[in-house]
mmCIF file of C-alpha atoms in Angstrom:
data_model
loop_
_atom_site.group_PDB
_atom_site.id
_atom_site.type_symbol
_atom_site.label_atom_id
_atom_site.label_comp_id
_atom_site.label_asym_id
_atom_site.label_seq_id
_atom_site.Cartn_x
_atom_site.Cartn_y
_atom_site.Cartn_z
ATOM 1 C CA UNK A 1 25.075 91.347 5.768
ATOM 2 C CA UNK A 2 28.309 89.100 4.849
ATOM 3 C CA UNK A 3 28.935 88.734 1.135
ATOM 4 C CA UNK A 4 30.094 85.383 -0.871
ATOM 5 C CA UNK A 5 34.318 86.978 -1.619
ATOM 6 C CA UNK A 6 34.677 82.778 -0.770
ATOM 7 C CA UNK A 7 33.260 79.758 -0.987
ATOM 8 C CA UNK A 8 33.436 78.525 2.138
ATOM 9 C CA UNK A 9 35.303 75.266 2.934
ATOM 10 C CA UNK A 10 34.977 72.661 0.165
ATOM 11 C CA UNK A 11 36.547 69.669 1.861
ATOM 12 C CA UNK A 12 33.934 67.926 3.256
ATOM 13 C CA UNK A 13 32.945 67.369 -0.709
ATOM 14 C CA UNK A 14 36.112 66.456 -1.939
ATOM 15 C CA UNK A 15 36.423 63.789 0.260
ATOM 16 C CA UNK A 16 33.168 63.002 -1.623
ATOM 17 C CA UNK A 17 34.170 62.863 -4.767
ATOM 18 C CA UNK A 18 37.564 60.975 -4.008
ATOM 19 C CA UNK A 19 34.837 58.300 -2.544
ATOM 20 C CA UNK A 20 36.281 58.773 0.990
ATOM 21 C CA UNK A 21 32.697 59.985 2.634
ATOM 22 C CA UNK A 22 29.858 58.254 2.013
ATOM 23 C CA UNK A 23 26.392 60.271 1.950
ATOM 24 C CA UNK A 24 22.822 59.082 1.239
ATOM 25 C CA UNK A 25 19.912 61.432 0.465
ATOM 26 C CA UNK A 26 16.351 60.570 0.767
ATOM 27 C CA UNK A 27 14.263 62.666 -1.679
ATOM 28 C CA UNK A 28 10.618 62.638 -0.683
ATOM 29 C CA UNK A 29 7.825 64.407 -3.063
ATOM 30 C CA UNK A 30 6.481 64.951 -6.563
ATOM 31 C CA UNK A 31 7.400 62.904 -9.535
ATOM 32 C CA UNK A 32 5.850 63.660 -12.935
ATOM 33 C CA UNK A 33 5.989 63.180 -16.324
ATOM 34 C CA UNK A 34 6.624 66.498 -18.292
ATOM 35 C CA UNK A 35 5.332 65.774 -22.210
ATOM 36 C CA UNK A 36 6.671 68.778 -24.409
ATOM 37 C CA UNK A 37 6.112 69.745 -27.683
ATOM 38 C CA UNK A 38 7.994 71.959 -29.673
ATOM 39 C CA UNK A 39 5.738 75.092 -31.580
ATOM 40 C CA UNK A 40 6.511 77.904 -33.735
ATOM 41 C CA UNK A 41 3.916 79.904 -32.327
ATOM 42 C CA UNK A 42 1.359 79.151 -29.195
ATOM 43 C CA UNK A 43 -2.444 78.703 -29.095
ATOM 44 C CA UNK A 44 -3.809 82.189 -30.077
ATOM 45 C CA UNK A 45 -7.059 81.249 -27.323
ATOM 46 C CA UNK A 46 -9.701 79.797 -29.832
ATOM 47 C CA UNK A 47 -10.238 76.312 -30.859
ATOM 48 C CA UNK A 48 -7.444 75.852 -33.664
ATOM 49 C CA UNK A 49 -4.907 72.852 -34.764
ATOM 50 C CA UNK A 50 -0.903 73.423 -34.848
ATOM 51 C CA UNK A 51 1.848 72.209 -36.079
ATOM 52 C CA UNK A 52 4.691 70.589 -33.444
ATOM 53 C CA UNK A 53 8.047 70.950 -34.980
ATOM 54 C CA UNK A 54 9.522 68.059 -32.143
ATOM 55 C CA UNK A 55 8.169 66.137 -29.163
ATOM 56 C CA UNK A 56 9.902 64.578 -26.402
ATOM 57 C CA UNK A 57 8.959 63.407 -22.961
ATOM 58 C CA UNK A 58 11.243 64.360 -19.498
ATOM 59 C CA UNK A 59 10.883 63.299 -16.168
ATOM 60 C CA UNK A 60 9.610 65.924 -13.621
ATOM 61 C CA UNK A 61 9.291 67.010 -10.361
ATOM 62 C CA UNK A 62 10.888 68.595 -7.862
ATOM 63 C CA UNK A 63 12.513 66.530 -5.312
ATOM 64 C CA UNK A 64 12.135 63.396 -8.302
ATOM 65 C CA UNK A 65 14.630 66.151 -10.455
ATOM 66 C CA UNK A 66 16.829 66.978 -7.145
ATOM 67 C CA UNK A 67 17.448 63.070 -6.558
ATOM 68 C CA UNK A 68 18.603 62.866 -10.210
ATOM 69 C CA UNK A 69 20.689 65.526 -9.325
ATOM 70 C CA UNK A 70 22.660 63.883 -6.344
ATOM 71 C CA UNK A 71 22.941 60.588 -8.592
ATOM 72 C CA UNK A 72 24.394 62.298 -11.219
ATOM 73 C CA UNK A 73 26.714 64.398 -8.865
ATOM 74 C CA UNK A 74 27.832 60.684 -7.419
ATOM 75 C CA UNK A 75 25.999 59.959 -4.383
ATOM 76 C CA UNK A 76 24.022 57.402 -3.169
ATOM 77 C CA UNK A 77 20.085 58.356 -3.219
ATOM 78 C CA UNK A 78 16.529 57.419 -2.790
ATOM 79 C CA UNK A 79 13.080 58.638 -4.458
ATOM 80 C CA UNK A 80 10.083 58.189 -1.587
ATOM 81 C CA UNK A 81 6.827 59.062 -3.470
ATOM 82 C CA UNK A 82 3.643 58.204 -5.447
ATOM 83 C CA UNK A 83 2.028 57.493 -8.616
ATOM 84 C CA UNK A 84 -0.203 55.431 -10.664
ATOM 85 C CA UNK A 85 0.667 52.122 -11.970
ATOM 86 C CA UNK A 86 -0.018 53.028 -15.519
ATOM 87 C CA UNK A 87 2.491 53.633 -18.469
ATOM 88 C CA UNK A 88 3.366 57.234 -16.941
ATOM 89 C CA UNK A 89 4.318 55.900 -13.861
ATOM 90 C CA UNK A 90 6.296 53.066 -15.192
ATOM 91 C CA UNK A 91 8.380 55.448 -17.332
ATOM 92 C CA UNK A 92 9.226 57.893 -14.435
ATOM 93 C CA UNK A 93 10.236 54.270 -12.618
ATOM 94 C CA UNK A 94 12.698 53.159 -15.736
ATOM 95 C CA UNK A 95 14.079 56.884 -15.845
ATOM 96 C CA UNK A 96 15.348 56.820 -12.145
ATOM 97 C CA UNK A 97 16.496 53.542 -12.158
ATOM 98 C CA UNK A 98 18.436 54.513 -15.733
ATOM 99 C CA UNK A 99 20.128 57.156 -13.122
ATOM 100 C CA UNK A 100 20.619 55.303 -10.534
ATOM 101 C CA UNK A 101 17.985 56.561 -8.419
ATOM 102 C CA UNK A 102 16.558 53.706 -5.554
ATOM 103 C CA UNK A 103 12.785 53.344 -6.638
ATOM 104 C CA UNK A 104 12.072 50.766 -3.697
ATOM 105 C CA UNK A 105 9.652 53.335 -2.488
ATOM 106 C CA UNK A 106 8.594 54.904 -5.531
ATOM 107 C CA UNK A 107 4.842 53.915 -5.086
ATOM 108 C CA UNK A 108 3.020 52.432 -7.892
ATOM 109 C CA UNK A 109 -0.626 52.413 -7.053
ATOM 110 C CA UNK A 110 -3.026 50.073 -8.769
ATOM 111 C CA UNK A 111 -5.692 52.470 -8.811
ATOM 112 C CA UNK A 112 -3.628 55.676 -9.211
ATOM 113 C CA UNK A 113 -3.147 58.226 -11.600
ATOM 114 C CA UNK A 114 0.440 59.809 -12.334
ATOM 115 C CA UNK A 115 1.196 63.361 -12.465
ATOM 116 C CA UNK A 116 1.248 64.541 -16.402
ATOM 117 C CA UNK A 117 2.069 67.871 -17.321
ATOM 118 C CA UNK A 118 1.157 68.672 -21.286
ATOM 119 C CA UNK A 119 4.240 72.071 -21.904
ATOM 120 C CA UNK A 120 3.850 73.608 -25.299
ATOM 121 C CA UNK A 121 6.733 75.569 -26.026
ATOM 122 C CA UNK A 122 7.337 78.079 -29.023
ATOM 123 C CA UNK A 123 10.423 79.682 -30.799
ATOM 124 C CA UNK A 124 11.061 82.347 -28.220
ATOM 125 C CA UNK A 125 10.769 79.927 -25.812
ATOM 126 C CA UNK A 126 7.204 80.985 -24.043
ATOM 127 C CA UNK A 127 5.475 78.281 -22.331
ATOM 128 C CA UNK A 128 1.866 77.114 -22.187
ATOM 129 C CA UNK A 129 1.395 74.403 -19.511
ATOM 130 C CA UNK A 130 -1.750 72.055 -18.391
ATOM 131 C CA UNK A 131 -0.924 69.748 -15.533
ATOM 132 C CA UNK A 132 -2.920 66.609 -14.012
ATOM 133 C CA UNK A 133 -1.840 66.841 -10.563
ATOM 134 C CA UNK A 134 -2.010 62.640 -10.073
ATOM 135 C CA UNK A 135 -4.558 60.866 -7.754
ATOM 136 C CA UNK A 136 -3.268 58.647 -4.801
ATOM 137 C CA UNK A 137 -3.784 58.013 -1.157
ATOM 138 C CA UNK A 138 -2.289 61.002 1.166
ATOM 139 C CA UNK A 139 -1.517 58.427 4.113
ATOM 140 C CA UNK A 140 1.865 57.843 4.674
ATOM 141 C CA UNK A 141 2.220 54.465 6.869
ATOM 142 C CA UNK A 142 4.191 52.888 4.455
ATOM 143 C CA UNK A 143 6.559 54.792 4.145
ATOM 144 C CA UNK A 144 9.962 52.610 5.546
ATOM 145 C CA UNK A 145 11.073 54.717 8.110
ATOM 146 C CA UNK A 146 13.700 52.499 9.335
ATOM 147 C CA UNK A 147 15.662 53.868 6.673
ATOM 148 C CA UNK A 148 16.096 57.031 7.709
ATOM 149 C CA UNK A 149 18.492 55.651 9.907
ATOM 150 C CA UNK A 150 20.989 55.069 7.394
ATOM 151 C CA UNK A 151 20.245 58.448 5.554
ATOM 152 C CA UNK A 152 23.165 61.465 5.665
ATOM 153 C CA UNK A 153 19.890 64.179 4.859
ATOM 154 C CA UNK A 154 16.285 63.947 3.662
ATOM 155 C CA UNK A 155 14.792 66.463 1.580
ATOM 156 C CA UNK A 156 10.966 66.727 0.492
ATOM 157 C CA UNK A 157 9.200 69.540 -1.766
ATOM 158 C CA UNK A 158 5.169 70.599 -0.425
ATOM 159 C CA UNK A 159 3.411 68.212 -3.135
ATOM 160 C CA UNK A 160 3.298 65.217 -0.140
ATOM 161 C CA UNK A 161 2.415 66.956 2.673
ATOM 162 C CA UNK A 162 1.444 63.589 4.997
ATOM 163 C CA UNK A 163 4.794 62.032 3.570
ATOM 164 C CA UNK A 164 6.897 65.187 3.913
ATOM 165 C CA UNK A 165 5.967 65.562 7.730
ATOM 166 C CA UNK A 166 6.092 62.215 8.397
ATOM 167 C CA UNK A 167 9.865 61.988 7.251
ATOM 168 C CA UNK A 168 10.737 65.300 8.713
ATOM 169 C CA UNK A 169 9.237 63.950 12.471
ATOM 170 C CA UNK A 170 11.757 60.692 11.682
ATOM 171 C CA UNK A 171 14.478 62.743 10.805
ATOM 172 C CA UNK A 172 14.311 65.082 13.483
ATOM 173 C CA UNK A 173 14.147 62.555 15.988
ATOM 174 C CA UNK A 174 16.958 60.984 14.647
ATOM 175 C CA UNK A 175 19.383 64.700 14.429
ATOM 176 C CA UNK A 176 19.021 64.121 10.461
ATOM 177 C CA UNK A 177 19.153 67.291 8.846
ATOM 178 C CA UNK A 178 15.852 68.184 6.886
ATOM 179 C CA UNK A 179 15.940 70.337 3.618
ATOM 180 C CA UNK A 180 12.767 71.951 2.358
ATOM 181 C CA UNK A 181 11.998 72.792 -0.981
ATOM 182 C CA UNK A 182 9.853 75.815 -0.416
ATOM 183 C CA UNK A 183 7.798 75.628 -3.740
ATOM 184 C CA UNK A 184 4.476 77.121 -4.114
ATOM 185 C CA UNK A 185 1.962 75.828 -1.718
ATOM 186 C CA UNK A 186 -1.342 76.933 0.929
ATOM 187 C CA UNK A 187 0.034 78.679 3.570
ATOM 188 C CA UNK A 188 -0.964 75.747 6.251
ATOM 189 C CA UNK A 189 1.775 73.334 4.567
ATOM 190 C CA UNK A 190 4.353 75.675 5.329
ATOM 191 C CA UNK A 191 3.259 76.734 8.895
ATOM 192 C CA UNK A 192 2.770 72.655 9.323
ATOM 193 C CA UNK A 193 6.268 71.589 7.652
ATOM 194 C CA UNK A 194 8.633 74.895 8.613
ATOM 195 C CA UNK A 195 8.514 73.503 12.466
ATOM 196 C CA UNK A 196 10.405 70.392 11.086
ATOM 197 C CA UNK A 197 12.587 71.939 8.760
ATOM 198 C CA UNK A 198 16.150 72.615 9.322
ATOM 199 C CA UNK A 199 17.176 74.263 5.772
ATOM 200 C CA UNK A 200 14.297 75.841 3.776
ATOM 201 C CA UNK A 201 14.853 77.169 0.829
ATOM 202 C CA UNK A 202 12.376 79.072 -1.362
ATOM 203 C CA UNK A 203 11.637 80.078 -4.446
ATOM 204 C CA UNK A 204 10.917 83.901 -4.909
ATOM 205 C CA UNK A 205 7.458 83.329 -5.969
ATOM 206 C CA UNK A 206 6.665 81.225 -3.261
ATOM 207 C CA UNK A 207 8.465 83.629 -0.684
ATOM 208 C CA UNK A 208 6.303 86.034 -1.486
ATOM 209 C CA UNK A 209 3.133 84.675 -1.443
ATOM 210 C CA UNK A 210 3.915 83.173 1.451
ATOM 211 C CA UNK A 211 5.552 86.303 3.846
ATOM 212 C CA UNK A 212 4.201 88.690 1.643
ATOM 213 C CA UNK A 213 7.199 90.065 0.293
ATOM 214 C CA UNK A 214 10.624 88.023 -1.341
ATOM 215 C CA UNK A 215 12.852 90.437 0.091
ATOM 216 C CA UNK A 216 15.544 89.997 2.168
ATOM 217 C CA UNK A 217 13.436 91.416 5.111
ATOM 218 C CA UNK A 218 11.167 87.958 4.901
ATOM 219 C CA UNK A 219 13.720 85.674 5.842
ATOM 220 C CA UNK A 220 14.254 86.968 9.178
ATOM 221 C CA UNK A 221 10.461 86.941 9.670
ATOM 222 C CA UNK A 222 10.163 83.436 9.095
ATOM 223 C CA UNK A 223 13.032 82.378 11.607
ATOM 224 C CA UNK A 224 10.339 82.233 14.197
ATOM 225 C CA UNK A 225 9.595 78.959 13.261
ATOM 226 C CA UNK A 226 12.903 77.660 14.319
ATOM 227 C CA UNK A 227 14.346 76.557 11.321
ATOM 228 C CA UNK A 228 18.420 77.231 11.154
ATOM 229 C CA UNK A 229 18.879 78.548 7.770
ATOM 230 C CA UNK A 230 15.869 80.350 5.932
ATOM 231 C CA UNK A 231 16.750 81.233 2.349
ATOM 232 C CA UNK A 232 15.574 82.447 -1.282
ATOM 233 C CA UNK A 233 16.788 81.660 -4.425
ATOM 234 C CA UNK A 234 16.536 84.313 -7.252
ATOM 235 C CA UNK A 235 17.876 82.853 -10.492
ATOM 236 C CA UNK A 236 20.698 84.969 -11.982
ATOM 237 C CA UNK A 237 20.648 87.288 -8.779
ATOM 238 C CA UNK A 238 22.144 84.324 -6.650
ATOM 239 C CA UNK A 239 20.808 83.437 -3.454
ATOM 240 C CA UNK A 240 20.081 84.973 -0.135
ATOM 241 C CA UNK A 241 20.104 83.417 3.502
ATOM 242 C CA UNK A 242 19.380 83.940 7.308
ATOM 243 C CA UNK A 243 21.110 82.311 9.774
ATOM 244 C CA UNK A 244 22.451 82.600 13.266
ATOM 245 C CA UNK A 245 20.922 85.984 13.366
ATOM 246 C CA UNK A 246 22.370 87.482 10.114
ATOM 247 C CA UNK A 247 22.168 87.812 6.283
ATOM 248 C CA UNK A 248 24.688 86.400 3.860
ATOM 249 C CA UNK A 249 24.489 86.260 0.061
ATOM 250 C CA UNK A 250 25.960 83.547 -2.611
ATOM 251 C CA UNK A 251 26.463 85.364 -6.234
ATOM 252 C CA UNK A 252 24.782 83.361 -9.052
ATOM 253 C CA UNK A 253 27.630 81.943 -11.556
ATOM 254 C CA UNK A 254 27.611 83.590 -14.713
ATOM 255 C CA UNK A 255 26.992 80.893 -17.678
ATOM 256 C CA UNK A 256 25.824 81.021 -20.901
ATOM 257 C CA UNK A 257 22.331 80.086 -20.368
ATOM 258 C CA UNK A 258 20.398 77.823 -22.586
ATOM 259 C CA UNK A 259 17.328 76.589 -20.314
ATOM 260 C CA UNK A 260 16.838 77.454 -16.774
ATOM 261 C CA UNK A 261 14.030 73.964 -16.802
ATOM 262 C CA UNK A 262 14.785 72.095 -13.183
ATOM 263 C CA UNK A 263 17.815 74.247 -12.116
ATOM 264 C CA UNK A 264 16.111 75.111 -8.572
ATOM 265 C CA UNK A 265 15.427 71.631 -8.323
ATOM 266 C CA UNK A 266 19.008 70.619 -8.922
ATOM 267 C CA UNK A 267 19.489 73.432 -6.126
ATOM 268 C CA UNK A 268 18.034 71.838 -3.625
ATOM 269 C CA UNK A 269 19.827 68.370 -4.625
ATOM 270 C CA UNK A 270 23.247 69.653 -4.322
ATOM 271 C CA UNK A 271 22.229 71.353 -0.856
ATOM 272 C CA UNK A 272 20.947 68.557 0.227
ATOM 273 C CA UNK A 273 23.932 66.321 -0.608
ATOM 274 C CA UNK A 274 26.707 68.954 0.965
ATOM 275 C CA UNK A 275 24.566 69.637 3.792
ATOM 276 C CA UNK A 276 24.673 65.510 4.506
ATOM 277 C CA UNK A 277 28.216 65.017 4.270
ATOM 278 C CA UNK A 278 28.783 68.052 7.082
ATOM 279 C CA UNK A 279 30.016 71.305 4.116
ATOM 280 C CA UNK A 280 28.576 74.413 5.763
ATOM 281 C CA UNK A 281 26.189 76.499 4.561
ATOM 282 C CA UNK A 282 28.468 78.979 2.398
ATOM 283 C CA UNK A 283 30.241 76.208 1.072
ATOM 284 C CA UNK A 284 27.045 74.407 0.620
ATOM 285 C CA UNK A 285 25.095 77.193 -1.112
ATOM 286 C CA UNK A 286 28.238 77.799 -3.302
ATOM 287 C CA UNK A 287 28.288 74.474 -4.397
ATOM 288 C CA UNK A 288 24.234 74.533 -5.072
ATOM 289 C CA UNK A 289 24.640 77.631 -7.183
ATOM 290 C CA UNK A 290 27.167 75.964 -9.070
ATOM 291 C CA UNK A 291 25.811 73.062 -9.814
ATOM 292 C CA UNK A 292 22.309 74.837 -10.971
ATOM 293 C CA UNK A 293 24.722 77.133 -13.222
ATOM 294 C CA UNK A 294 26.399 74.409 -15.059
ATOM 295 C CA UNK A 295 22.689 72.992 -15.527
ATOM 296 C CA UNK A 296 21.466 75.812 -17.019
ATOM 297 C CA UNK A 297 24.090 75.528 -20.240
ATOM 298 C CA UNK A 298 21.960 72.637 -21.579
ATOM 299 C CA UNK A 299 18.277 72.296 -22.875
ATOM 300 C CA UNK A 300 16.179 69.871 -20.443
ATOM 301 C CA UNK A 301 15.321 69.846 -16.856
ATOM 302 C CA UNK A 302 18.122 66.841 -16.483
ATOM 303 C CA UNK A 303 20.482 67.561 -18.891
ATOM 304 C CA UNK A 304 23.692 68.607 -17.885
ATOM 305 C CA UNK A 305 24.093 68.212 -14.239
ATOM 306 C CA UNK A 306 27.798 67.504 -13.381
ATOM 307 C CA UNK A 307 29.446 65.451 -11.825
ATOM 308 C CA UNK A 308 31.324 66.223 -8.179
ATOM 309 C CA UNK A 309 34.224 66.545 -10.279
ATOM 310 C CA UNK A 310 33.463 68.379 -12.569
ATOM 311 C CA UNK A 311 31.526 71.205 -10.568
ATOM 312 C CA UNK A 312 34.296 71.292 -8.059
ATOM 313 C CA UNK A 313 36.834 72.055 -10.786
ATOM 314 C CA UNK A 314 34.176 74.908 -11.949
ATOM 315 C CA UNK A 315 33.888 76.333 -8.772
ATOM 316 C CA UNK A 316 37.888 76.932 -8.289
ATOM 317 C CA UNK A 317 38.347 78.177 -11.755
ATOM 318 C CA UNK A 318 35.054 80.353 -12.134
ATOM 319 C CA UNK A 319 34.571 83.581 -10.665
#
């Protein structure tokens, strides 16, 4: 197993962020609305009122978070998903648009329901979470395909299957590289989606229920789908990958944390971005840690995400 003493070669995204390569990310999935209120102390389980001590509303989502992600890091991306035309939806809309996020295919359905998520959180920061999942149509024949032409990457999370595979078959076709989000999901969206993936990346919990197991082990199980890299995340212990046969390992960044909220999400946005502009993988999953670690010293799923700048200057001065 090779180790992470470098970072692999960071060019590639430094001619990013001196504006000399151009990259464009399609983001296909899940887009919610996260509404969070702020408790000393959580529902004890019986029918009770509390008090909120502050309320705010975030957007949510993973691959609506990781195209806020490459926005904010200074590339040019695109949100491909659903949800109801209702005030919900319409706030998601205005949020990506406020980050520069294309919405042209950000679905607002007439007779749709968004995805709301009602997040009670307490003192010690313990969560209590109801989500409404969102009702739309699964078909994905409008989706503009054409587009994918002009895309650098696409990446989609498992919330969209139709859309997801429908992208991935464009992409492939087109020698587009395809990231995967590998979030929790049946096991038939993986063994549909995996066949079409080029970079999947899961979570542990996900790994696990998926392969049976989130060690190391897994990932070379799961290669006989065909996909070229095959990786975990695992939060402060860094990251873990199989490709061309072997294991390698990127260290998490050490930061003082202050909310972990959306930093696989921004992950998978930074991967998505280096792997489109032609970094390699160590480079790439360097940069991805990174860019989640400097996330994770602010409060909110969206707050804090650098710029290419700025998270290139971390990486060469952080050990």
């Amino acid at each position: 197993m090779s180790g992470s003493a470098d970072i692999g070669d960071l060019s590639a995204l430094a001619d990013v962020a001196s504006r000399q390569r151009p990259v464009h990310v399609i983001c296909l999935g899940l887009s919610a609305l996260d509404q969070v209120w702020r408790v000393d102390r959580l529902f004890a389980g019986q029918s009770e009122k509390i008090k909120a001590t502050g309320y705010r509303t975030f957007g949510g989502g993973m691959s609506a978070n990781a195209s806020v992600a490459i926005a904010k890091l200074g590339a040019s991306v695109a949100f491909w998903g659903r949800a109801g035309n209702d005030a919900a939806g319409q706030e998601m809309r205005s949020a990506f648009m406020a980050e520069g996020v294309d919405v042209e295919s950000f679905r607002l359905f007439p007779e749709g329901r968004s995805s709301v998520s009602g997040i009670i959180v307490d003192s010690s920061g313990e969560r209590q979470i109801v989500n409404f999942r969102g009702l739309y149509p699964e078909a994905a024949d409008w989706l503009p395909l054409e587009a994918v032409a002009r895309a650098s990457s696409v990446l989609a999370d498992p919330r969209w299957v139709e859309g997801a595979a429908t992208l991935f078959g464009e992409a492939r076709a087109r020698g587009i590289p395809t990231v995967l989000d590998g979030d929790m999901a049946d096991p038939e969206v993986f063994e549909r989606l995996l066949p079409l993936t080029d970079h999947a990346i899961f979570s542990e919990p996900a790994l696990t229920a998926f392969a049976g197991s989130a060690k190391d082990e897994s990932l070379a199980a799961l290669a006989r789908f065909g996909c070229r890299v095959i990786a975990v995340t695992r939060g402060e212990g860094g990251v873990s990958w199989y490709e061309n046969g072997e294991l390698h390992r990127q260290a998490a960044y050490a930061v003082e944390v202050v909310d972990t909220t959306g930093a696989g999400d921004v992950f998978h946005g930074a991967y998505a971005l280096a792997i489109g502009v032609g970094s390699d993988v160590r480079a790439a999953m360097a940069f991805s840690a990174a860019t989640a670690a400097m996330k994770c010293r602010h409060a909110g799923g969206r707050n804090g995400i650098p710029d290419i700048n700025e998270c290139l200057a971390f990486m060469r001065t952080t050990p």
